[in-house]
């Protein structure tokens, strides 16, 4: 026995040492996993700088452009990480699509939106907020845009880490104004353009919420509170899909064709034709999905999955078309400032987008990389924590937000997709609060169901009206998130402006 004790003790000691090595290995794996996303992000920035070098290395100001490309790529990744929640948060919150599927779909449609329809908003951010024509020869334009890019990206990065759904549009517009004021004074800021942009920030959230509430009212009236829900859904859902496809097709025609060759009537005819074909094709698909479904609201969720996924894809396209300017607008101004008289500043597409195509492509890919690496953080807030979303409500949110952003992009107005998406979510939530207690159609429907089940509706209704828990439950919008989001919106412009001014002065002190 005494001879066995040293062997036993040695085995125990060895086991403890092996356990310690296992713990160290687990800890190393945990730390390594957290470094994968930043590492891949750095690889993307390196590739973006390499691509920029191919185009500008033999040109004057190449170093400045390559550095600006790195900042624009960083900004684009932050936009993708934060704003993906606006695009697919509703679909994920309604469980119509998985997180992985949502991220891949959003990444693809962001690139398409940026490259096809990003021109008008890029032009507004790059040339209209600050009077670039008057200061392009001063040598300050490139540096103030660099300061704007860096400060806006830092603020968005910080806000994303806090899970605060701030507006990337607010951040870049505020940063351009702040850096421009610091560089050339307030007289060079086009305040009337800024006023128009600010008015859009106020109007579009209410517009998105109103459209979403109106669509939900339509769905509740003509589908949900009907005696035969499935038959109503089979009739109306193909129509909704056709309208969505027709409107989007008309928008694409207007974006892709030269503006002086496309009249309103032919574009309308093309949209109507595509809408009718889509409606005709969707009818048998929806009919096949409805086979065997019970006449319940839960069955409608299955039928609304396809429209919801399509509307989320449309929202991703619209976001790419509008928010690409938040990263590429300042970069376009920098490229223009160092390429005066250079014919390489070509038109990319037929939208009047005087930006090299590779610049727009870097921005679109940067947004998609940010979506894939960091996207899930805010999806849960937009998709489930403000108000509960099912596929019908989520469809109203996604489609109304997409339509609002598309119209704004067509006019070259850099609106906040965050504002619009969150406004649509709140519009749905507040409408549900009103509809739950005020709708005569709903009350009649609930009374019929109660009577069919042998329940006296008047007694049940009276009990609910005197039940504090039931009254609180019917407040379907979480007010705490409402106030948090409003506060985040309010401080973004002044914070980004002050930060940009500080960064510009630091750049002047260090490099100029």
Coordinates of C-alpha atoms in Angstrom, one line a residue:
X1 CA 0.0 0.0 0.0
X2 CA 2.6 2.6 0.8
X3 CA 4.1 2.0 -2.6
X4 CA 0.7 2.6 -4.3
X5 CA 0.2 6.0 -2.7
X6 CA 2.9 7.9 -4.6
X7 CA 1.4 6.5 -7.9
X8 CA -2.1 7.6 -6.9
X9 CA -1.0 11.0 -5.9
X10 CA 0.9 11.4 -9.1
X11 CA -2.2 10.5 -11.1
X12 CA -4.3 12.9 -9.2
X13 CA -1.7 15.7 -9.7
X14 CA -1.5 14.8 -13.4
X15 CA -5.3 15.0 -13.7
X16 CA -5.4 18.4 -12.1
X17 CA -2.7 19.7 -14.4
X18 CA -4.6 18.3 -17.4
X19 CA -7.8 20.0 -16.2
X20 CA -5.9 23.3 -15.9
X21 CA -4.7 22.9 -19.5
X22 CA -8.3 22.2 -20.6
X23 CA -9.5 25.4 -18.9
X24 CA -6.7 27.4 -20.6
X25 CA -7.6 25.9 -24.0
X26 CA -11.3 26.7 -23.5
X27 CA -10.5 30.3 -22.5
X28 CA -8.2 30.7 -25.5
X29 CA -10.9 29.4 -27.8
X30 CA -13.4 31.9 -26.3
X31 CA -11.0 34.8 -26.8
X32 CA -10.2 33.7 -30.3
X33 CA -13.8 33.5 -31.4
X34 CA -14.3 37.1 -30.3
X35 CA -11.4 38.1 -32.5
X36 CA -12.6 36.4 -35.6
X37 CA -15.0 39.2 -36.6
X38 CA -12.5 42.1 -36.1
X39 CA -9.9 40.0 -38.0
X40 CA -12.2 39.5 -41.0
X41 CA -13.1 43.1 -40.9
X42 CA -9.5 44.1 -41.1
X43 CA -9.0 41.8 -44.0
X44 CA -11.9 43.5 -45.8
X45 CA -10.4 46.9 -45.2
X46 CA -7.1 45.7 -46.5
X47 CA -8.7 44.4 -49.7
X48 CA -10.6 47.6 -50.1
X49 CA -7.4 49.6 -49.9
X50 CA -5.7 47.3 -52.4
X51 CA -8.5 47.8 -54.9
X52 CA -8.3 51.5 -54.4
X53 CA -4.6 51.4 -54.9
X54 CA -5.0 49.7 -58.3
X55 CA -7.1 52.6 -59.5
X56 CA -5.3 55.6 -57.9
X57 CA -1.8 54.7 -57.0
X58 CA -0.2 56.5 -60.0
X59 CA -2.4 59.6 -59.4
X60 CA -1.8 62.7 -57.3
X61 CA -3.3 62.3 -53.8
X62 CA -3.3 58.5 -53.9
X63 CA -2.3 58.2 -50.3
X64 CA -5.2 60.4 -49.1
X65 CA -7.7 58.4 -51.2
X66 CA -6.5 55.1 -50.0
X67 CA -6.7 56.2 -46.4
X68 CA -10.2 57.6 -47.1
X69 CA -11.2 54.2 -48.5
X70 CA -10.2 52.6 -45.3
X71 CA -12.4 55.0 -43.3
X72 CA -15.3 54.6 -45.7
X73 CA -15.1 50.8 -45.5
X74 CA -15.0 51.1 -41.7
X75 CA -18.0 53.4 -41.8
X76 CA -19.9 51.0 -44.2
X77 CA -19.3 48.1 -41.9
X78 CA -20.7 50.0 -39.0
X79 CA -23.7 50.9 -41.0
X80 CA -24.3 47.2 -41.9
X81 CA -23.8 46.1 -38.3
X82 CA -26.3 48.6 -37.0
X83 CA -28.9 49.0 -39.7
X84 CA -29.5 45.4 -40.6
X85 CA -32.0 45.4 -37.7
X86 CA -34.1 47.8 -39.7
X87 CA -34.2 45.6 -42.7
X88 CA -34.8 42.1 -41.4
X89 CA -35.5 42.6 -37.7
X90 CA -39.2 42.4 -38.3
X91 CA -38.9 39.1 -40.3
X92 CA -36.6 37.5 -37.7
X93 CA -38.8 38.8 -34.9
X94 CA -41.8 37.2 -36.5
X95 CA -39.9 33.9 -37.0
X96 CA -40.5 33.9 -40.7
X97 CA -36.8 33.5 -41.5
X98 CA -33.8 32.4 -39.5
X99 CA -31.0 34.7 -38.5
X100 CA -28.5 33.2 -40.9
X101 CA -31.0 33.4 -43.9
X102 CA -31.8 37.0 -43.0
X103 CA -28.1 38.0 -42.9
X104 CA -27.3 36.5 -46.2
X105 CA -30.4 37.9 -47.9
X106 CA -29.7 41.4 -46.5
X107 CA -26.1 41.3 -47.6
X108 CA -27.0 40.4 -51.2
X109 CA -29.8 43.0 -51.6
X110 CA -27.7 45.7 -49.9
X111 CA -25.1 45.4 -52.6
X112 CA -27.7 45.5 -55.3
X113 CA -29.4 48.6 -53.9
X114 CA -26.1 50.4 -53.5
X115 CA -24.8 49.7 -57.0
X116 CA -28.1 50.2 -58.8
X117 CA -29.8 53.1 -57.1
X118 CA -27.4 54.8 -54.8
X119 CA -26.5 57.7 -57.0
X120 CA -28.9 60.5 -56.1
X121 CA -28.3 60.3 -52.3
X122 CA -24.6 60.0 -52.8
X123 CA -24.7 63.2 -54.8
X124 CA -26.6 65.0 -52.0
X125 CA -24.2 64.0 -49.2
X126 CA -21.0 64.6 -51.2
X127 CA -21.9 67.9 -52.8
X128 CA -25.0 69.6 -51.4
X129 CA -24.6 69.7 -47.6
X130 CA -21.4 71.8 -47.8
X131 CA -20.8 74.0 -50.9
X132 CA -18.0 71.9 -52.3
X133 CA -17.7 73.9 -55.6
X134 CA -16.6 76.9 -53.6
X135 CA -14.1 75.1 -51.4
X136 CA -12.7 72.4 -53.6
X137 CA -9.7 74.5 -54.5
X138 CA -8.9 75.4 -50.9
X139 CA -7.4 71.9 -50.1
X140 CA -9.7 71.6 -47.1
X141 CA -12.5 69.5 -48.6
X142 CA -10.7 66.2 -48.4
X143 CA -9.6 66.7 -44.8
X144 CA -13.1 67.8 -43.6
X145 CA -14.7 64.8 -45.3
X146 CA -12.0 62.5 -43.7
X147 CA -12.9 64.0 -40.3
X148 CA -16.6 63.5 -41.0
X149 CA -16.1 59.8 -41.9
X150 CA -13.9 59.0 -38.9
X151 CA -16.1 60.8 -36.3
X152 CA -19.4 59.4 -37.7
X153 CA -18.0 55.9 -37.7
X154 CA -16.7 56.1 -34.2
X155 CA -20.0 57.4 -32.9
X156 CA -21.9 54.6 -34.7
X157 CA -19.5 52.0 -33.4
X158 CA -20.0 53.2 -29.9
X159 CA -23.8 53.3 -30.3
X160 CA -23.9 49.8 -31.7
X161 CA -21.9 48.6 -28.8
X162 CA -24.5 50.1 -26.5
X163 CA -27.3 48.5 -28.6
X164 CA -28.8 52.0 -29.3
X165 CA -30.5 52.2 -32.7
X166 CA -29.1 55.6 -33.6
X167 CA -29.3 56.9 -37.2
X168 CA -26.3 56.6 -39.4
X169 CA -27.7 59.3 -41.6
X170 CA -28.0 61.7 -38.6
X171 CA -24.4 60.8 -37.8
X172 CA -22.8 61.5 -41.2
X173 CA -24.9 64.6 -41.9
X174 CA -24.1 66.0 -38.5
X175 CA -20.4 65.1 -39.0
X176 CA -20.2 66.8 -42.4
X177 CA -21.8 70.0 -41.0
X178 CA -19.5 70.0 -37.9
X179 CA -16.3 69.4 -39.9
X180 CA -17.4 71.8 -42.6
X181 CA -18.1 74.6 -40.0
X182 CA -14.7 74.0 -38.4
X183 CA -12.9 74.0 -41.7
X184 CA -14.5 76.8 -43.7
X185 CA -17.1 78.4 -41.4
X186 CA -20.9 78.2 -41.3
X187 CA -21.3 80.3 -44.4
X188 CA -20.2 77.4 -46.6
X189 CA -22.9 75.1 -45.2
X190 CA -26.0 74.9 -47.3
X191 CA -28.5 75.4 -44.5
X192 CA -31.5 75.2 -46.7
X193 CA -30.5 71.7 -47.9
X194 CA -29.9 70.8 -44.2
X195 CA -33.4 72.1 -43.4
X196 CA -35.0 70.0 -46.1
X197 CA -33.1 66.9 -44.9
X198 CA -34.2 67.6 -41.3
X199 CA -37.8 68.0 -42.4
X200 CA -37.5 64.6 -44.0
X201 CA -36.3 63.2 -40.7
X202 CA -39.4 64.5 -38.9
X203 CA -41.9 63.5 -41.6
X204 CA -40.7 60.0 -42.7
X205 CA -41.0 58.2 -39.3
X206 CA -44.7 59.4 -39.1
X207 CA -45.2 58.5 -42.7
X208 CA -43.7 55.0 -42.2
X209 CA -45.8 54.5 -39.1
X210 CA -49.0 55.7 -40.8
X211 CA -48.5 53.5 -43.9
X212 CA -47.8 50.5 -41.6
X213 CA -50.9 51.2 -39.5
X214 CA -53.0 51.6 -42.6
X215 CA -51.8 48.3 -44.1
X216 CA -52.4 46.5 -40.8
X217 CA -55.9 48.0 -40.7
X218 CA -56.5 46.6 -44.2
X219 CA -55.3 43.2 -43.2
X220 CA -57.3 43.0 -40.1
X221 CA -60.5 44.3 -41.8
X222 CA -60.3 42.1 -44.9
X223 CA -58.4 39.0 -43.7
X224 CA -58.1 38.5 -40.0
X225 CA -61.6 39.4 -38.8
X226 CA -63.5 37.4 -41.4
X227 CA -65.5 34.3 -40.9
X228 CA -63.4 32.4 -43.4
X229 CA -59.8 33.7 -42.9
X230 CA -58.2 31.3 -45.3
X231 CA -60.4 32.1 -48.2
X232 CA -59.8 35.8 -47.6
X233 CA -56.1 35.3 -47.4
X234 CA -56.1 33.2 -50.6
X235 CA -57.8 36.2 -52.4
X236 CA -55.9 39.1 -51.0
X237 CA -52.3 37.9 -50.4
X238 CA -51.5 37.4 -54.1
X239 CA -52.9 40.9 -54.8
X240 CA -50.5 42.3 -52.1
X241 CA -47.6 40.4 -53.6
X242 CA -48.5 41.7 -57.1
X243 CA -48.7 45.3 -55.9
X244 CA -45.4 45.0 -54.2
X245 CA -43.7 43.5 -57.3
X246 CA -45.2 46.1 -59.6
X247 CA -44.2 49.1 -57.5
X248 CA -40.7 47.8 -57.1
X249 CA -40.3 47.1 -60.9
X250 CA -41.5 50.6 -61.8
X251 CA -38.9 52.0 -59.3
X252 CA -36.1 49.9 -60.9
X253 CA -37.1 51.0 -64.4
X254 CA -36.9 54.7 -63.3
X255 CA -33.5 54.1 -61.7
X256 CA -31.8 52.1 -64.5
X257 CA -33.0 53.9 -67.6
X258 CA -31.8 57.5 -68.5
X259 CA -34.3 60.0 -67.0
X260 CA -34.8 61.8 -70.3
X261 CA -35.9 58.6 -72.1
X262 CA -38.4 57.1 -69.6
X263 CA -41.9 58.8 -69.4
X264 CA -44.3 58.1 -66.6
X265 CA -46.8 56.2 -68.7
X266 CA -44.5 53.5 -70.0
X267 CA -43.0 53.0 -66.6
X268 CA -46.5 52.6 -65.1
X269 CA -47.4 50.1 -67.8
X270 CA -44.3 48.0 -67.1
X271 CA -45.0 48.1 -63.4
X272 CA -48.6 47.0 -63.9
X273 CA -47.6 44.2 -66.3
X274 CA -45.1 42.8 -63.8
X275 CA -47.6 43.2 -61.0
X276 CA -50.3 41.3 -62.9
X277 CA -47.9 38.4 -63.8
X278 CA -46.7 38.2 -60.2
X279 CA -50.3 38.1 -59.0
X280 CA -51.1 35.4 -61.5
X281 CA -48.1 33.3 -60.4
X282 CA -48.7 33.8 -56.7
X283 CA -52.3 32.6 -56.7
X284 CA -51.5 28.8 -57.1
X285 CA -48.6 29.1 -54.7
X286 CA -50.7 30.6 -51.9
X287 CA -53.5 28.2 -52.7
X288 CA -51.1 25.2 -52.3
X289 CA -49.8 26.6 -49.0
X290 CA -53.4 27.0 -47.7
X291 CA -54.4 23.3 -48.2
X292 CA -55.2 21.7 -44.8
X293 CA -54.9 24.9 -42.8
X294 CA -57.4 25.5 -40.0
X295 CA -59.5 28.7 -39.9
X296 CA -57.3 30.3 -37.3
X297 CA -55.0 33.3 -37.0
X298 CA -52.0 31.0 -36.5
X299 CA -52.6 29.5 -39.9
X300 CA -52.3 33.0 -41.5
X301 CA -48.8 33.2 -40.3
X302 CA -47.7 30.5 -42.7
X303 CA -49.4 32.3 -45.6
X304 CA -47.7 35.6 -44.8
X305 CA -44.2 34.2 -44.7
X306 CA -43.5 34.7 -48.4
X307 CA -44.8 38.3 -48.5
X308 CA -42.8 39.1 -45.4
X309 CA -39.5 37.7 -46.8
X310 CA -40.1 39.6 -50.1
X311 CA -40.7 42.9 -48.2
X312 CA -37.6 42.4 -46.0
X313 CA -35.5 41.9 -49.2
X314 CA -37.1 45.0 -50.7
X315 CA -36.2 46.9 -47.5
X316 CA -32.6 45.8 -47.7
X317 CA -32.4 47.0 -51.3
X318 CA -33.9 50.4 -50.3
X319 CA -31.5 50.7 -47.4
X320 CA -28.5 50.0 -49.7
X321 CA -29.8 52.6 -52.1
X322 CA -30.1 55.3 -49.4
X323 CA -27.6 54.6 -46.7
X324 CA -24.7 53.8 -49.0
X325 CA -24.3 57.6 -49.2
X326 CA -23.5 57.7 -45.5
X327 CA -20.2 55.9 -46.2
X328 CA -19.5 56.8 -49.9
X329 CA -20.8 60.4 -50.0
X330 CA -17.7 61.8 -48.2
X331 CA -15.4 59.4 -50.1
X332 CA -16.9 60.6 -53.4
X333 CA -16.1 64.2 -52.4
X334 CA -12.5 63.3 -51.4
X335 CA -12.0 61.5 -54.8
X336 CA -13.4 64.5 -56.6
X337 CA -11.2 66.9 -54.7
X338 CA -7.9 65.1 -55.5
X339 CA -9.0 64.4 -59.1
X340 CA -9.8 67.8 -60.5
X341 CA -9.8 67.6 -64.2
X342 CA -9.3 63.8 -64.1
X343 CA -11.6 62.0 -66.6
X344 CA -11.5 58.9 -64.5
X345 CA -14.3 60.4 -62.4
X346 CA -16.9 58.5 -64.6
X347 CA -20.6 58.2 -64.4
X348 CA -21.6 54.9 -62.9
X349 CA -25.0 54.0 -64.3
X350 CA -27.7 56.2 -65.7
X351 CA -28.7 58.0 -62.5
X352 CA -26.2 60.9 -62.8
X353 CA -23.9 59.3 -60.2
X354 CA -20.6 61.0 -60.9
X355 CA -18.7 58.4 -58.8
X356 CA -16.4 55.6 -60.0
X357 CA -18.1 52.3 -59.8
X358 CA -15.4 50.7 -57.7
X359 CA -16.1 53.3 -55.0
X360 CA -19.8 52.4 -54.8
X361 CA -19.0 48.7 -54.8
X362 CA -16.6 49.1 -51.9
X363 CA -19.4 50.8 -49.9
X364 CA -22.0 48.1 -50.8
X365 CA -19.6 45.3 -49.9
X366 CA -18.6 47.1 -46.7
X367 CA -22.3 47.3 -45.5
X368 CA -22.7 43.6 -46.3
X369 CA -19.5 42.6 -44.4
X370 CA -20.8 44.5 -41.4
X371 CA -24.1 42.8 -41.7
X372 CA -22.6 39.3 -41.7
X373 CA -20.0 40.0 -39.0
X374 CA -22.0 42.1 -36.5
X375 CA -25.6 42.2 -37.6
X376 CA -27.4 40.1 -34.9
X377 CA -26.8 42.5 -32.0
X378 CA -29.7 44.9 -32.8
X379 CA -32.1 42.6 -34.7
X380 CA -33.7 41.4 -31.5
X381 CA -34.4 45.0 -30.3
X382 CA -36.2 46.0 -33.5
X383 CA -37.7 42.6 -34.1
X384 CA -39.2 41.7 -30.7
X385 CA -38.5 44.1 -27.8
X386 CA -40.5 47.2 -28.8
X387 CA -43.8 45.4 -29.6
X388 CA -44.6 41.8 -30.4
X389 CA -44.6 41.1 -34.1
X390 CA -46.2 38.2 -36.0
X391 CA -45.8 37.8 -39.8
X392 CA -48.7 40.0 -40.6
X393 CA -47.6 42.9 -38.5
X394 CA -43.9 42.4 -39.6
X395 CA -45.0 42.5 -43.2
X396 CA -46.7 45.9 -42.7
X397 CA -43.5 47.2 -41.0
X398 CA -41.1 46.0 -43.6
X399 CA -43.1 47.0 -46.7
X400 CA -44.1 50.5 -45.4
X401 CA -40.5 51.2 -44.4
X402 CA -39.2 50.0 -47.8
X403 CA -41.7 52.2 -49.7
X404 CA -40.9 55.2 -47.7
X405 CA -37.1 54.8 -48.1
X406 CA -37.4 54.1 -51.8
X407 CA -39.4 57.3 -52.4
X408 CA -36.9 59.3 -50.4
X409 CA -34.0 57.8 -52.3
X410 CA -35.6 58.7 -55.6
X411 CA -35.7 62.3 -54.6
X412 CA -32.1 62.1 -53.4
X413 CA -33.1 62.7 -49.8
X414 CA -30.8 61.1 -47.2
X415 CA -33.5 59.9 -44.7
X416 CA -32.9 57.7 -41.7
X417 CA -33.9 54.1 -42.3
X418 CA -33.6 53.7 -38.5
X419 CA -36.2 56.4 -38.0
X420 CA -38.6 54.9 -40.6
X421 CA -38.3 51.3 -39.5
X422 CA -38.7 52.1 -35.8
X423 CA -41.5 54.5 -36.7
X424 CA -43.3 51.7 -38.6
X425 CA -42.9 49.4 -35.6
X426 CA -44.3 51.9 -33.2
X427 CA -47.1 52.7 -35.7
X428 CA -48.1 49.1 -35.7
X429 CA -47.9 48.9 -31.9
X430 CA -50.0 52.0 -31.2
X431 CA -52.5 51.1 -33.8
X432 CA -53.0 47.7 -32.2
X433 CA -53.6 49.4 -28.8
X434 CA -56.3 51.5 -30.4
X435 CA -57.8 48.7 -32.5
X436 CA -57.9 46.3 -29.6
X437 CA -60.3 48.5 -27.6
X438 CA -62.1 50.6 -30.2
X439 CA -62.7 48.5 -33.4
X440 CA -66.4 47.7 -33.8
X441 CA -65.5 44.9 -36.3
X442 CA -63.2 43.3 -33.8
X443 CA -65.7 43.6 -30.9
X444 CA -68.4 42.0 -33.1
X445 CA -66.1 39.2 -34.1
X446 CA -65.0 38.5 -30.6
X447 CA -68.6 38.6 -29.4
X448 CA -69.6 36.0 -32.0
X449 CA -66.8 33.7 -31.0
X450 CA -67.7 34.0 -27.4
X451 CA -71.3 33.3 -28.0
X452 CA -70.4 30.3 -30.1
X453 CA -68.4 29.0 -27.2
X454 CA -71.2 29.6 -24.7
X455 CA -69.6 32.6 -23.0
X456 CA -71.6 35.7 -22.2
X457 CA -69.6 38.5 -23.9
X458 CA -70.9 41.4 -21.8
X459 CA -69.8 39.8 -18.6
X460 CA -66.3 39.0 -20.0
X461 CA -65.9 42.6 -21.4
X462 CA -67.0 44.2 -18.1
X463 CA -64.5 42.1 -16.2
X464 CA -61.7 43.1 -18.5
X465 CA -62.5 46.8 -18.1
X466 CA -62.1 46.6 -14.3
X467 CA -59.0 44.4 -14.4
X468 CA -55.8 46.6 -14.1
X469 CA -53.6 43.7 -15.3
X470 CA -55.7 43.4 -18.4
X471 CA -55.6 47.1 -19.1
X472 CA -51.8 47.1 -18.7
X473 CA -51.5 44.1 -20.9
X474 CA -53.3 45.9 -23.7
X475 CA -50.6 48.6 -23.7
X476 CA -48.8 46.7 -26.5
X477 CA -46.0 49.2 -27.0
X478 CA -43.1 49.2 -24.5
X479 CA -42.8 52.9 -23.6
X480 CA -39.3 52.5 -22.1
X481 CA -37.8 51.6 -25.5
X482 CA -39.7 54.5 -27.0
X483 CA -38.0 57.1 -24.8
X484 CA -34.6 55.4 -25.1
X485 CA -34.7 55.5 -28.9
X486 CA -35.9 59.2 -29.0
X487 CA -33.1 60.2 -26.7
X488 CA -30.5 58.4 -28.9
X489 CA -31.9 60.2 -32.0
X490 CA -31.8 63.6 -30.3
X491 CA -28.2 63.5 -29.4
X492 CA -26.7 62.0 -32.5
X493 CA -26.5 65.1 -34.7
X494 CA -24.9 67.4 -32.1
X495 CA -22.5 64.8 -30.8
X496 CA -21.3 63.8 -34.3
X497 CA -20.9 67.4 -35.3
X498 CA -18.8 68.3 -32.2
X499 CA -16.8 65.2 -32.6
X500 CA -16.1 65.9 -36.3
X501 CA -15.0 69.4 -35.6
X502 CA -12.6 68.2 -32.9
X503 CA -11.2 65.5 -35.2
X504 CA -10.7 68.0 -38.0
X505 CA -8.8 70.4 -35.7
X506 CA -6.7 67.5 -34.6
X507 CA -6.0 66.5 -38.2
X508 CA -5.0 70.1 -39.0
X509 CA -2.6 70.2 -36.1
X510 CA -1.0 66.8 -36.9
X511 CA -0.9 66.6 -40.7
X512 CA -1.5 70.1 -42.3

